[in-house]
XYZ file of C-alpha atoms in Angstrom:
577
model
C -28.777 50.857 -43.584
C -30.018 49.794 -40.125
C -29.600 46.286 -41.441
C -26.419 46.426 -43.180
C -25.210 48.126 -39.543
C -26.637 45.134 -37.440
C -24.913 42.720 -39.942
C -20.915 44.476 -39.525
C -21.727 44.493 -35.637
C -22.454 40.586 -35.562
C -19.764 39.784 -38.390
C -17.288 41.996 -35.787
C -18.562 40.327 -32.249
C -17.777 36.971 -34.100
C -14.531 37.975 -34.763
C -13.969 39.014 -31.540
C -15.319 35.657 -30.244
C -13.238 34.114 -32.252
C -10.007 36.114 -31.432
C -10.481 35.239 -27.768
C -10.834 31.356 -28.421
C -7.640 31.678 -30.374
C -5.564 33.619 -27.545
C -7.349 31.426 -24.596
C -4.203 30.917 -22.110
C -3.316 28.589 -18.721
C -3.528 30.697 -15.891
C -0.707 29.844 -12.944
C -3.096 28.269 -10.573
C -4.610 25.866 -13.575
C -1.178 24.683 -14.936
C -0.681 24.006 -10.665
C -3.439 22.211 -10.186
C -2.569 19.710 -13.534
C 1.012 19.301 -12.332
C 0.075 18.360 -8.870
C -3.047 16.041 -10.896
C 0.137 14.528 -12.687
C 1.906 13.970 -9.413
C -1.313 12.080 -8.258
C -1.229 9.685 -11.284
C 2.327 9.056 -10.224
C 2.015 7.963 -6.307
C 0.635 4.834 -7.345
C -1.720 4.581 -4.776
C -4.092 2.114 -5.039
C -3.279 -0.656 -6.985
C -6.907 -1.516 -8.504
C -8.366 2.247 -8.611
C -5.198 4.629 -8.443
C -2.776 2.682 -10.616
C -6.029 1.364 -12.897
C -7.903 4.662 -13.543
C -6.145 8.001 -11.899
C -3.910 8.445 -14.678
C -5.796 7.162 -17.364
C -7.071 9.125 -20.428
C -10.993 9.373 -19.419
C -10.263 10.268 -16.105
C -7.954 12.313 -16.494
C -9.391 14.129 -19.213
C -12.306 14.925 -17.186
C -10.050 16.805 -14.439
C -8.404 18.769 -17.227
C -12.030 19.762 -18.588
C -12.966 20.707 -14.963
C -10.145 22.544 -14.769
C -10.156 24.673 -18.028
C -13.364 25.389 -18.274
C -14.963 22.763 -21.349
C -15.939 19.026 -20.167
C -17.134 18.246 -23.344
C -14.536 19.059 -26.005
C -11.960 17.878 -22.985
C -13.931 14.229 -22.816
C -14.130 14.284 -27.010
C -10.056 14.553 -26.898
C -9.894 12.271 -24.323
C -11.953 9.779 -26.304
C -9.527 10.033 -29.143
C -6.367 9.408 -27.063
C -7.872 6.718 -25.022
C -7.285 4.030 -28.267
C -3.536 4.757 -28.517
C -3.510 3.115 -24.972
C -6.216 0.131 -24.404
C -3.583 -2.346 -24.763
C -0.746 -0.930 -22.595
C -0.189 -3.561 -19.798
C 2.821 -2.291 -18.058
C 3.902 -6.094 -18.164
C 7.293 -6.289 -16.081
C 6.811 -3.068 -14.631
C 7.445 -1.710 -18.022
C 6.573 2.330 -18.922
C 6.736 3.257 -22.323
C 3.915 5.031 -22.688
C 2.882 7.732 -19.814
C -1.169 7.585 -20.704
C -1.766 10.847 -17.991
C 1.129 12.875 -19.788
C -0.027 12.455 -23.253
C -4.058 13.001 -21.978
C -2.691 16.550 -19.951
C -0.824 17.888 -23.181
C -2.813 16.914 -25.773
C -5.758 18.066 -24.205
C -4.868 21.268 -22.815
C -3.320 22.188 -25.730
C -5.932 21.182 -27.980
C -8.529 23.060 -25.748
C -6.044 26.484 -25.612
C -5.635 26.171 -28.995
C -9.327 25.436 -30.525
C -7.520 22.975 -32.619
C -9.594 19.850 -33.734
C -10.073 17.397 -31.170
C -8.527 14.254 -33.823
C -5.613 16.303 -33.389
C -5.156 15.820 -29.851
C -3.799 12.100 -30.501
C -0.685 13.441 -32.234
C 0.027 16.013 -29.569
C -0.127 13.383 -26.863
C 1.959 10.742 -28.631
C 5.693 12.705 -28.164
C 4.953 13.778 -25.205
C 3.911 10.866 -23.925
C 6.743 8.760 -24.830
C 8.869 11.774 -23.610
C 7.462 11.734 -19.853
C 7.685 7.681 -20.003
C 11.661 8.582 -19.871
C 11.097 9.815 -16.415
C 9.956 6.372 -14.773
C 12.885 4.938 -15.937
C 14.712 7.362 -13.531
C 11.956 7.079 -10.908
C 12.568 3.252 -11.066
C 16.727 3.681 -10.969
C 16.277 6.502 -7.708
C 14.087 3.997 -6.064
C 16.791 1.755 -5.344
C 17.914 3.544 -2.614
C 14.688 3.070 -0.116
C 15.046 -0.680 -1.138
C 18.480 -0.644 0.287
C 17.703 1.578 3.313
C 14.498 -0.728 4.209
C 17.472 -3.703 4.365
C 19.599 -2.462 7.401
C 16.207 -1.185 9.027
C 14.627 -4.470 8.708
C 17.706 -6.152 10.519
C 16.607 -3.932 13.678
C 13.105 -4.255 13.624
C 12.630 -0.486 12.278
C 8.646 -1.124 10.661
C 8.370 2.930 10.785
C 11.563 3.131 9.248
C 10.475 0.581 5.987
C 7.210 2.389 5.795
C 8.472 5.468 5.451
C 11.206 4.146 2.537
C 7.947 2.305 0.956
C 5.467 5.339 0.978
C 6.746 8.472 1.819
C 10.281 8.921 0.485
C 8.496 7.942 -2.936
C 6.054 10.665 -2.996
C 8.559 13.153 -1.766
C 10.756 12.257 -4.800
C 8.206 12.279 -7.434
C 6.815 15.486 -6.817
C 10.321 17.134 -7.767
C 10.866 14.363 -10.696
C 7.198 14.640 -12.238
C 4.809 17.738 -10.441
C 6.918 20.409 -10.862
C 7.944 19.989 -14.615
C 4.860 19.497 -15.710
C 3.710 22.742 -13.958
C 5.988 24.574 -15.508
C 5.950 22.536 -19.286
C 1.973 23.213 -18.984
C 2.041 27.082 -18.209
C 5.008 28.506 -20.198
C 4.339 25.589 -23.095
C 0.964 24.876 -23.865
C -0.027 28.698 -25.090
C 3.481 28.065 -27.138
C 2.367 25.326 -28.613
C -1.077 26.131 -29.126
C -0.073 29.556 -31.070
C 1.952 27.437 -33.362
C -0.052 25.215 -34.077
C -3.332 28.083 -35.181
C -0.012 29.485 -37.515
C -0.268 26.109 -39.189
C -0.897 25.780 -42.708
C -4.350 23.869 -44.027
C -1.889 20.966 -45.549
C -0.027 20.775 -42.610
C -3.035 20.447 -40.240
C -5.010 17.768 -42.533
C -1.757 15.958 -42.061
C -1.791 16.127 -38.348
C -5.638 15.693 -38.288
C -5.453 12.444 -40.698
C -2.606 10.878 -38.379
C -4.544 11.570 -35.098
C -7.256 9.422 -36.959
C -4.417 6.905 -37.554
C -2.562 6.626 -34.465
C -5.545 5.016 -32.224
C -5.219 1.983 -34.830
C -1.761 0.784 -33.220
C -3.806 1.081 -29.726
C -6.271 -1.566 -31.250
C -3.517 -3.637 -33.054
C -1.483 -3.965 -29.954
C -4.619 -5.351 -27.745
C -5.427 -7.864 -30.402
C -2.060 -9.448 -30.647
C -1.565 -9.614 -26.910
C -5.402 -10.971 -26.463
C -5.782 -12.918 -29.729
C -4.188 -15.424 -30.603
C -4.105 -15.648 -34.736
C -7.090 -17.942 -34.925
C -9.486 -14.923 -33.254
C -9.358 -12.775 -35.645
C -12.739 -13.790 -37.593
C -14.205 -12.477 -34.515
C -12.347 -9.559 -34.688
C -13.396 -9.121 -38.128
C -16.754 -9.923 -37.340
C -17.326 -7.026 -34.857
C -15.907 -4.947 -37.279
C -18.290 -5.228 -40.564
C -21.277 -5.877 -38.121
C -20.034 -2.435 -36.459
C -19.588 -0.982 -40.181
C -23.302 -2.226 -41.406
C -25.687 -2.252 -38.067
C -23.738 1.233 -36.845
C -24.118 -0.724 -32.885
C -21.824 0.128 -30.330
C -21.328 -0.025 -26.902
C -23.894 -1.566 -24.978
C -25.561 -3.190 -28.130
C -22.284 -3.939 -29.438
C -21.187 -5.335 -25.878
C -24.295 -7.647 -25.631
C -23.701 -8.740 -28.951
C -20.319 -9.924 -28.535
C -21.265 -11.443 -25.442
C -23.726 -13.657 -27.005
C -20.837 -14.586 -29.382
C -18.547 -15.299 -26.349
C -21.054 -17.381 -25.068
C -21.689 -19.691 -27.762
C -17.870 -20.515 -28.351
C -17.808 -21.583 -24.861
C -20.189 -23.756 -25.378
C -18.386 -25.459 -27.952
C -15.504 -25.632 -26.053
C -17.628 -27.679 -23.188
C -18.996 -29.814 -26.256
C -15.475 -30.629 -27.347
C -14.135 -31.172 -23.764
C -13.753 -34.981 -22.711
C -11.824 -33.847 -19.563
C -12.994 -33.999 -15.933
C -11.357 -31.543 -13.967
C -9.705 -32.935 -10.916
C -10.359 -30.861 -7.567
C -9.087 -33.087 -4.969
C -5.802 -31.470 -4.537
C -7.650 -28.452 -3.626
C -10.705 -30.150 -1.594
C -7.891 -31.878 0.722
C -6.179 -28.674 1.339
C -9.320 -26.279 2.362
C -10.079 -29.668 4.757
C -6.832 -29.387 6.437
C -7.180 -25.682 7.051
C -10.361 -26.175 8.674
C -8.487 -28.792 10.965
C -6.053 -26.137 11.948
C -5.629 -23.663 14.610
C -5.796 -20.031 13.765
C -3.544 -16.893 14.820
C -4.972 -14.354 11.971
C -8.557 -13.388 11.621
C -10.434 -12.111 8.560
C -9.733 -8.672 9.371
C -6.206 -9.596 9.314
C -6.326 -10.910 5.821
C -8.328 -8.328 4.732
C -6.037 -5.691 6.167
C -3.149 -7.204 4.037
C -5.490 -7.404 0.705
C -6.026 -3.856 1.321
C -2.392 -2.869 2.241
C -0.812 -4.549 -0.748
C -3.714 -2.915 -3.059
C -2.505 0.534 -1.953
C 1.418 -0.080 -1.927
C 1.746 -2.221 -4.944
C 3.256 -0.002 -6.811
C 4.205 2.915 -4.759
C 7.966 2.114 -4.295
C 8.682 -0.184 -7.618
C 12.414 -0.402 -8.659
C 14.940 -1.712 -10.782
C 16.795 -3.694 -8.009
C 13.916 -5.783 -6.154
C 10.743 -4.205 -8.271
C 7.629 -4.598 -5.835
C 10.094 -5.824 -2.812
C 9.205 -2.856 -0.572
C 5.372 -2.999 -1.282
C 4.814 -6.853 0.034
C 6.965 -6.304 3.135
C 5.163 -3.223 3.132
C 2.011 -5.042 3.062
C 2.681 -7.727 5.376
C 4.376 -5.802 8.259
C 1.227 -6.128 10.780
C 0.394 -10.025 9.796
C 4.226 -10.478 10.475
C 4.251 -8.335 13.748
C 1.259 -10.716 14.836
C 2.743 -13.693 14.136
C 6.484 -13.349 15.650
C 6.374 -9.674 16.988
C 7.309 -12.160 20.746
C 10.249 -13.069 19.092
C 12.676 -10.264 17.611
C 15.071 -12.515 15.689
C 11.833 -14.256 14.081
C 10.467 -11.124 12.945
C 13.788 -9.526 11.597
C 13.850 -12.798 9.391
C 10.588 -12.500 8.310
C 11.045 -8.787 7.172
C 14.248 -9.614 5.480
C 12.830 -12.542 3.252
C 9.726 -10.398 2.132
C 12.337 -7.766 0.856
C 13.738 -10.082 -1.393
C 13.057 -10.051 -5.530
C 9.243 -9.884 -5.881
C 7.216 -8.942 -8.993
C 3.842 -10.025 -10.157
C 0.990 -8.637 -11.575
C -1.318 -7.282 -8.430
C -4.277 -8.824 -8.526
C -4.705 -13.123 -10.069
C -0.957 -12.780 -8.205
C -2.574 -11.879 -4.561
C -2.689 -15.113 -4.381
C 0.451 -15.582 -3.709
C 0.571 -13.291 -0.776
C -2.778 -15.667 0.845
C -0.472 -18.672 0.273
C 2.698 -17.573 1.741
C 0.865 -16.105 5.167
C -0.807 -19.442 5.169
C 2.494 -20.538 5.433
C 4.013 -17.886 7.301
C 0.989 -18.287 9.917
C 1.896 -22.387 9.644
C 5.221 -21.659 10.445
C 4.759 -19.128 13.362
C 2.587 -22.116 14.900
C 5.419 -24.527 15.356
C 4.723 -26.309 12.047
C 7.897 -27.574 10.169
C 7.773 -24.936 7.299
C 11.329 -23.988 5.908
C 11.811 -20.301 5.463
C 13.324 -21.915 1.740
C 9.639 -23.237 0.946
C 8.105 -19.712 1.408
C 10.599 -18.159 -1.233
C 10.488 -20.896 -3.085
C 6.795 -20.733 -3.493
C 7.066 -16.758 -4.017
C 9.389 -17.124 -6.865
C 7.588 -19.835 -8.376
C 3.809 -18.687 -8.694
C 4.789 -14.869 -9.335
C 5.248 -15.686 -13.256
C 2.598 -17.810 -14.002
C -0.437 -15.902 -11.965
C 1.133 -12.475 -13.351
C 0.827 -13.771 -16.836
C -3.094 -14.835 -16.268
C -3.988 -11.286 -14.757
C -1.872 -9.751 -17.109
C -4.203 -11.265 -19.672
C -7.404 -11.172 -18.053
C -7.588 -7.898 -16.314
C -5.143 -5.572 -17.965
C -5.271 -6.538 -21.829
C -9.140 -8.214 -21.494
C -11.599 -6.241 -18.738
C -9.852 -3.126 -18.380
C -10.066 -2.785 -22.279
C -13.429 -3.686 -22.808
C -14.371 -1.444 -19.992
C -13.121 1.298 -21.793
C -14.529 0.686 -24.832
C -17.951 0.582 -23.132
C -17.822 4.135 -21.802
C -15.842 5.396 -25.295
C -18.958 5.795 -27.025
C -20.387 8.066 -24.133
C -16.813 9.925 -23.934
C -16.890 10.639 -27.414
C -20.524 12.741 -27.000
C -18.626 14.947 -24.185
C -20.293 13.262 -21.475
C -18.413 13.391 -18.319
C -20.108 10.359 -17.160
C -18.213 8.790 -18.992
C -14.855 8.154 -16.641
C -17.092 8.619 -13.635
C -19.159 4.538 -14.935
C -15.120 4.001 -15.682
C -14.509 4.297 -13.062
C -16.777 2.703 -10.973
C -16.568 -0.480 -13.315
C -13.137 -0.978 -13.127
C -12.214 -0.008 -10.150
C -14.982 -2.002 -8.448
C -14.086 -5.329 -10.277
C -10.405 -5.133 -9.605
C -10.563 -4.548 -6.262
C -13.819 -7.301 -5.749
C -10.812 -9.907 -7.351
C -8.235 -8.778 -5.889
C -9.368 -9.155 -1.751
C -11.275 -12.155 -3.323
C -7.776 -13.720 -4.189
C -5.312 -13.061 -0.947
C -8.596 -14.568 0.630
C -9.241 -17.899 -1.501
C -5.229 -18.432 -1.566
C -5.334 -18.450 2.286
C -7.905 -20.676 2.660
C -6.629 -23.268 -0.363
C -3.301 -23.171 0.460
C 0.049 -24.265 -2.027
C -1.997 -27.510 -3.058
C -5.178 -25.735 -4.445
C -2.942 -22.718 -6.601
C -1.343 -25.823 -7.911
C -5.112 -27.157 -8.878
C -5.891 -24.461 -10.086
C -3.325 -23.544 -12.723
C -3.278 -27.211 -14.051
C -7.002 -27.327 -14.953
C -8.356 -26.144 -17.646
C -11.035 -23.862 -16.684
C -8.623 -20.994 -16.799
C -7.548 -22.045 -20.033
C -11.580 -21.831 -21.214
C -12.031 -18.608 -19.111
C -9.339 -16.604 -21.316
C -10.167 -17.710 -24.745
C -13.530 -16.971 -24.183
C -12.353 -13.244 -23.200
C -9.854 -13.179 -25.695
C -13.140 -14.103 -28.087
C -15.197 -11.392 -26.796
C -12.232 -8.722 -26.590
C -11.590 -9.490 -30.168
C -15.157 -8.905 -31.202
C -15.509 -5.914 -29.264
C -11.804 -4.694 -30.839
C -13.126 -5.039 -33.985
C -16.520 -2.962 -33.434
C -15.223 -0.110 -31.432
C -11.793 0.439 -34.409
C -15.014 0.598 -36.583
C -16.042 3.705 -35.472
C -12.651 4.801 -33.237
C -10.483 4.499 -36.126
C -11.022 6.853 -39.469
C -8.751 6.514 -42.003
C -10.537 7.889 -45.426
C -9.620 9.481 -48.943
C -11.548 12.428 -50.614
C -9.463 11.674 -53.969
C -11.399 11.272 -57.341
C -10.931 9.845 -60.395
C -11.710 12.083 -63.851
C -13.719 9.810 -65.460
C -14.559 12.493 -68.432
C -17.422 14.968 -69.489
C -17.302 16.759 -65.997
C -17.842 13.526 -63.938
C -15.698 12.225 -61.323
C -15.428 9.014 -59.499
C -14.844 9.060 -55.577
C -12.646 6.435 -54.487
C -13.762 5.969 -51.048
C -17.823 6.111 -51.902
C -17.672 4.887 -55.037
C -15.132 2.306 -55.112
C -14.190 1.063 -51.781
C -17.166 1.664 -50.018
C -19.338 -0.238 -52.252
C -16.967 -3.540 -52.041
C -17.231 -2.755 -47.785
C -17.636 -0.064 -46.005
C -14.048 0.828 -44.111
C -11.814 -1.387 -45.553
C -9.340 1.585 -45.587
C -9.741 1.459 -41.742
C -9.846 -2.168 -41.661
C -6.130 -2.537 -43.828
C -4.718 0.102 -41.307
C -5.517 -1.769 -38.150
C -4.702 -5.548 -39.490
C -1.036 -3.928 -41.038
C -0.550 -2.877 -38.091
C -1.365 -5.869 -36.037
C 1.369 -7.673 -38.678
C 3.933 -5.319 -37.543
C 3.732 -5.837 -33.997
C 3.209 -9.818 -34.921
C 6.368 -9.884 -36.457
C 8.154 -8.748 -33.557
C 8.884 -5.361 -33.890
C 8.278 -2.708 -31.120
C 5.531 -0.562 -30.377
C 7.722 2.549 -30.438
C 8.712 1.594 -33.890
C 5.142 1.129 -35.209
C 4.294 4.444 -33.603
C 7.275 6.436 -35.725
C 6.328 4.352 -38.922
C 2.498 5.730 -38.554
C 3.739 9.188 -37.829
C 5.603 9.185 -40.536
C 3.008 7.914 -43.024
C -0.078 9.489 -41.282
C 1.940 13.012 -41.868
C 3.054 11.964 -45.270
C 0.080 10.757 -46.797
C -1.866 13.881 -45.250
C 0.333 16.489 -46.151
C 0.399 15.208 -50.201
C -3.805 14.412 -49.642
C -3.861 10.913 -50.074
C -5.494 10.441 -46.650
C -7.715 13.154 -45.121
C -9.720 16.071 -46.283
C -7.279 17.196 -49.196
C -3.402 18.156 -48.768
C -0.844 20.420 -50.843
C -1.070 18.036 -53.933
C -4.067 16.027 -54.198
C -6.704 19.306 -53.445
C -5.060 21.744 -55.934
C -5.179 18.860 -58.549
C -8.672 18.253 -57.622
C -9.683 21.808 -57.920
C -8.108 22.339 -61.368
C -9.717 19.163 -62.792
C -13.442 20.147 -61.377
C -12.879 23.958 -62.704
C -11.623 22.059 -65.954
């Protein structure tokens, strides 16, 4: 009796647990803290740390963790959205994905509603692409400060331009991005998260089996922007050696590195070429010939000022305009702050059409105060040669860091700590961020300071020689091996259908049949369709709807997954049979 007692009293204190996991709410002061988290992501500060890591899905998963209450289940959703966005470049200034957005709603929901953490990927993915309609507004508003930095640069107004470049931004976003996301988290995440415990079992395995889907387009989109068709044996390589050996991260890291290594070396083998350095040689000789007005600290100060304000003010009319006059304001008050007509100039031509990607295109900015210091000296440099030489190096360095950092070493910094995320470690974004934020910024002062020294001559040099060239295939070789091992195990798509195969027996498709040609090739098929898709031309947003729409299909029947409203029941009758 005693026993039988003790038994109803632990069968009821479960329920009770249980009950209070399923009515878990946001209190006021946590959905406050998140939206004024989101508002962070959105300043922009920081071009190598803030724009690079604040709002992405390890980092800020870890906040929302900290902030509800459970690291670990927070860092396991965030592991699962992370995919959806290692290739997202932001190429052109471009938002349409909002990574913090879709990490804040998928995982608060996911931890208020004790829903699995595979489906946090398909609560992030609307909302995501919803919030990513607000930048285009940010981005149409912040045409105004571009316009009002114009009639203050024609009196000299530096105060006046700063404040148009950093705070009028910050002001703005707050009301177009904090706020609604306070009040979307705390009066629509318990919403949500009590529909979605009302679900049906069907309905969830469909949900459940596309959030194992989804992170396939993130791994299909890297590989066609970092490999070009003739990579993918590498990519397929990482992916069976991922499927057999079960290595990842470090392991898997080293290993592709060894791979990245040896292809260079048959590139060297195959290379007849000598590279040709004199252009460059003669122009850091004829900067040591000439006199000085900046220091290092004055270099350094703009390296640091166009890190932070790179992004802060970006718009449709002039995109990052405001941020390099922004940036250069105390070089150019140095140089021709004697001479009032000089200096209006020079803040007038730096607000003209600028846009490049932040860090391989600091070299730019070194160049043009070489030139601006050049000019400030008495040499014979035209104000056209300084635009000229803006407008002409933007596009090609942008597409090398675009490349390199954004769609090669951000990446495969991510898929390092993945491993670690999925466990529920928070170290995980904390070695994030550390990694990237340290090697972005260590290239990015490295940069503004090698294109002042080289001058025009040298970035000339060094986009016509080939050792960039070698440089990026060898990344795009190692990205594509590491692509392939971390889908391996990032990436589950999977059937539990069977096959009658009479007298009681059945057959299992996926352990009898596919996984004993190779192990994932249901996984595999997903991510290399998908790469098709996008190779053919078609959008991202499209290849998201079309994996919605057959994650949730082939689900809900239980073609994919752990059994839907079809394929189960049929199941069922056939084993009871």
């Amino acid at each position: 009796c005693i026993r039988d007692r003790y038994n109803m009293m632990t069968k009821q204190l479960s329920d009770i647990s249980i009950l209070i996991r399923g009515v878990m709410y946001m209190s006021i002061l946590q959905a406050a803290v998140l939206g004024l988290w989101y508002w962070v992501t959105t300043w922009y500060i920081g071009y190598t740390w803030g724009c690079a890591v604040f709002g992405d899905a390890l980092v800020t998963g870890l906040v929302v963790g900290i902030v509800m209450g459970d690291v670990p289940t927070a860092m396991k959703c965030a592991a699962v959205i992370k995919p959806m966005f290692l290739a997202f470049t932001g190429a052109g200034g471009t938002v349409v994905w909002d990574e913090a957005a879709a990490t804040l709603g998928g995982v608060s929901v996911t931890l208020i509603s004790g829903l699995d953490v595979s489906q946090s990927v398909t609560i992030a993915v609307p909302l995501s692409l919803l919030c990513a309609q607000l930048h285009t507004i940010r981005r149409i508003a912040f045409i105004y400060p571009v316009q009002k930095a114009d009639e203050y640069a024609k009196t000299c107004n530096t105060k006046g331009i700063m404040f148009m470049a950093v705070w009028w931004p910050q002001i703005f976003k707050l009301f177009l991005f904090g706020i609604p996301m306070f009040f979307g988290l705390y009066f629509g995440a318990e919403a949500i998260g009590n529909f979605m415990n009302s679900l049906p079992v069907w309905i969830t395995n469909a949900l459940s089996a596309t959030g194992k889907m989804l992170p396939a387009l993130g791994f299909a989109m890297t590989v066609n922007v970092i490999g070009r068709p003739q990579f993918l044996p590498f990519f397929l390589g990482g992916f069976f050696l991922a499927q057999y050996s079960g290595l990842s991260g470090i392991p898997l890291a080293l290993s592709g590195l060894f791979v990245a290594f040896m292809y260079y070396l048959i590139l060297q083998a195959s290379d007849k070429e000598e590279a040709v350095d004199e252009g460059s040689q003669a122009a850091v000789e004829a900067d040591k010939e000439g006199k000085k007005l900046l220091t290092k600290k004055d270099v350094n100060n703009l390296a640091w000022r166009w890190n932070v304000y790179c992004e802060m003010s970006n718009s449709f009319a002039r995109l990052q305009s405001l941020a390099f006059c922004a940036a250069f304001i105390p070089v150019l008050k140095k140089l021709y702050g004697h001479d009032q007509e000089e200096f209006s100039a020079a803040l007038t031509r730096h607000l003209m059409f600028f846009n490049t990607e932040g860090i391989w295109g600091a070299l730019v900015h070194g160049i043009a105060l070489a030139m601006e210091e050049q000019r400030a000296m008495g040499a014979p440099v035209p104000v056209e040669a300084i635009t000229g030489i803006k407008a002409g190096l933007m596009g090609p360095f942008a597409g090398i860091g675009d490349t390199i950092d954004w769609s090669t070493i951000k990446p495969l910094m991510a898929m390092l700590c993945l491993p670690l995320a999925e466990s529920g470690s928070f170290i995980a974004p904390v070695i994030y961020f550390i990694l990237v934020a340290g090697i972005l910024t260590t290239e990015e002062f490295f940069f503004v300071n090698i294109g002042y020294r080289m001058g025009t001559e040298a970035a000339m040099t060094i986009l016509g020689g080939g050792m960039v060239n070698k440089f990026i295939s060898c990344a795009s070789v190692l990205g594509m091996f590491m692509m392939g091992g971390l889908s391996a195990s990032m990436v589950n798509v999977y059937t539990t259908a069977q096959i009658p195969t009479g007298e009681g027996t059945v057959m299992a498709i996926q352990g009898d049949i596919l996984d004993a040609v190779a192990p994932g090739l249901l996984t595999l098929a997903t991510v290399l369709l998908v790469y098709k898709y996008l190779r053919s031309g078609h959008s991202m947003m499209k290849a998201t709807f079309w994996i919605l729409a057959i994650g949730l299909v082939l689900g809900a029947v239980g073609i994919i997954g752990d059994g839907g409203f079809l394929i189960k029941p049929i199941m069922d009758l056939t084993a009871a049979a």
